[in-house]
XYZ file of C-alpha atoms in Angstrom:
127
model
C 0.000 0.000 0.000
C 1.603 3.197 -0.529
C 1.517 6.144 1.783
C 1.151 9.603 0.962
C 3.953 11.934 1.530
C 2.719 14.716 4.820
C 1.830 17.834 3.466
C 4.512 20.694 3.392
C 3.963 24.406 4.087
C 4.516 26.384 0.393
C 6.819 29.334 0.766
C 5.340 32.714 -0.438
C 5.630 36.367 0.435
C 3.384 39.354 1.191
C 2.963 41.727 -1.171
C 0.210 43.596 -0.447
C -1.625 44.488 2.893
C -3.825 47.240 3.347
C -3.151 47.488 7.191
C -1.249 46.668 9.931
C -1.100 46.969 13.548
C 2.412 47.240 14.875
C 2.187 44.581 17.691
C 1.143 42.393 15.141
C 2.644 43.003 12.176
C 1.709 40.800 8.578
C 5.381 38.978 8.411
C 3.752 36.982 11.369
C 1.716 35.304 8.641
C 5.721 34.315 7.335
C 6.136 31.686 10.261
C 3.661 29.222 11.600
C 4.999 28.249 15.399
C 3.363 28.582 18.937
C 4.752 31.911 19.474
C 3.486 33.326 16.202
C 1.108 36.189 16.870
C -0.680 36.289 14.038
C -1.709 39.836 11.758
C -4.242 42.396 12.766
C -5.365 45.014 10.993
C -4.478 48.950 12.116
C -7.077 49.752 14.804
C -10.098 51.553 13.525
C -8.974 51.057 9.948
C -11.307 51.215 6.763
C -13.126 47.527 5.446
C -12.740 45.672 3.906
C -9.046 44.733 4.542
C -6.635 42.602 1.735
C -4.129 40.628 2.032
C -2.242 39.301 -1.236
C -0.063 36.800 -1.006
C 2.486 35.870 -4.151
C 4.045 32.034 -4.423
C 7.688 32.106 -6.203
C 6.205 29.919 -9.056
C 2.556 28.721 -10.208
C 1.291 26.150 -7.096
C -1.950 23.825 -6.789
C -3.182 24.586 -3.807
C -4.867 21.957 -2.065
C -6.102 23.435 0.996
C -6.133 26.727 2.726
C -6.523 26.941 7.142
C -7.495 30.223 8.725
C -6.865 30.646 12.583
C -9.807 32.977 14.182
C -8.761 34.976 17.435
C -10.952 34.504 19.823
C -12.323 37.919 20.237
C -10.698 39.751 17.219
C -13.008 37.266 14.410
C -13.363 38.850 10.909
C -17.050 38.570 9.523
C -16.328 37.172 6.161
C -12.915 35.888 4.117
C -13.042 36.302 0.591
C -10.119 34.393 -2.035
C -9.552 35.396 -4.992
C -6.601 33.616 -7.144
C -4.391 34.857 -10.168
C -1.620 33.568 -12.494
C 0.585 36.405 -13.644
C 0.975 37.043 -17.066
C 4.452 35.074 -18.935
C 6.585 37.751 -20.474
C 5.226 36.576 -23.872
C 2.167 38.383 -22.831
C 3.822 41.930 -23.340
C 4.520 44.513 -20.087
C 5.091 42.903 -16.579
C 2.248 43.253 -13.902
C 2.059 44.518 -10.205
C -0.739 43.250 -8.227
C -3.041 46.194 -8.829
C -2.626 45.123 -12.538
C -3.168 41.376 -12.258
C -6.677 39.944 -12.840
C -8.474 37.928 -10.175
C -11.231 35.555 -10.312
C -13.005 35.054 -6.921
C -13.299 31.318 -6.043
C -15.916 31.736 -2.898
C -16.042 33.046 0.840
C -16.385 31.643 3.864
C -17.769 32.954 7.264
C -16.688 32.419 10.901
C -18.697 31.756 14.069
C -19.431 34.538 16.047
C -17.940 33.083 19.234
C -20.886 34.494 21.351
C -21.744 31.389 22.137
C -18.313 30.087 24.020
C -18.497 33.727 25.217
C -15.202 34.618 23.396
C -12.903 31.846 24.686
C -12.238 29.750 21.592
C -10.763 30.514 18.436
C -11.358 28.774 15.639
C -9.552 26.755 12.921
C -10.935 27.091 9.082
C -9.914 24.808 6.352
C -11.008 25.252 2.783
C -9.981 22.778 0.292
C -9.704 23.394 -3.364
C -10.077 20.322 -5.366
């Protein structure tokens, strides 16, 4: 029977973020240990908030996990995905320039009803 390799964490980089607060800056999103923070947007900042994320080469994602503080829960996560344009296709893009198709949402519990003392873990798969 064979076994299927574990799943490994793809390396990408930020590239855009539309906030920040400074305790919690977006390069926590770079690591994934049990000291990471995690991001948080700018306090009283404008929504909705984006964060674009750029992979050194073309990937299949498989699956996607979102971590929910337990008081600080965003309302609704939208992803969007995008292939840059190959140099054949003329000038190079930025990610303002880039087209995006929107493959879904999801929403996360309120947390009312643990009274605010669980966070929760969101996986999307793509198939």
């Amino acid at each position: 029977m064979a076994t299927v390799p574990a799943a490994s964490q793809l390396k990408y980089r930020v590239v855009k973020c539309s906030s920040e607060d400074p305790e919690y800056p977006v390069s926590e999103l770079l690591a994934s240990s049990p000291q990471t923070r995690g991001w948080q947007t700018a306090r009283y900042c404008e929504y909705p908030q984006e964060i674009g994320l750029e992979f050194d080469t073309p990937v299949h994602l498989r699956q996607v996990k979102f971590l929910s503080h337990q008081t600080k829960i965003a309302t609704k996560i939208e992803l969007f995905t995008a292939m840059p344009p190959t140099p054949e296709d003329g000038e190079p893009s930025t990610y303002d320039t880039v087209p995006f198709k929107r493959l879904g949402y999801l929403s996360l519990d309120s947390n009312e009803r643990s009274q605010f003392q669980a966070r929760e873990l969101k996986t999307v798969a793509f198939a």
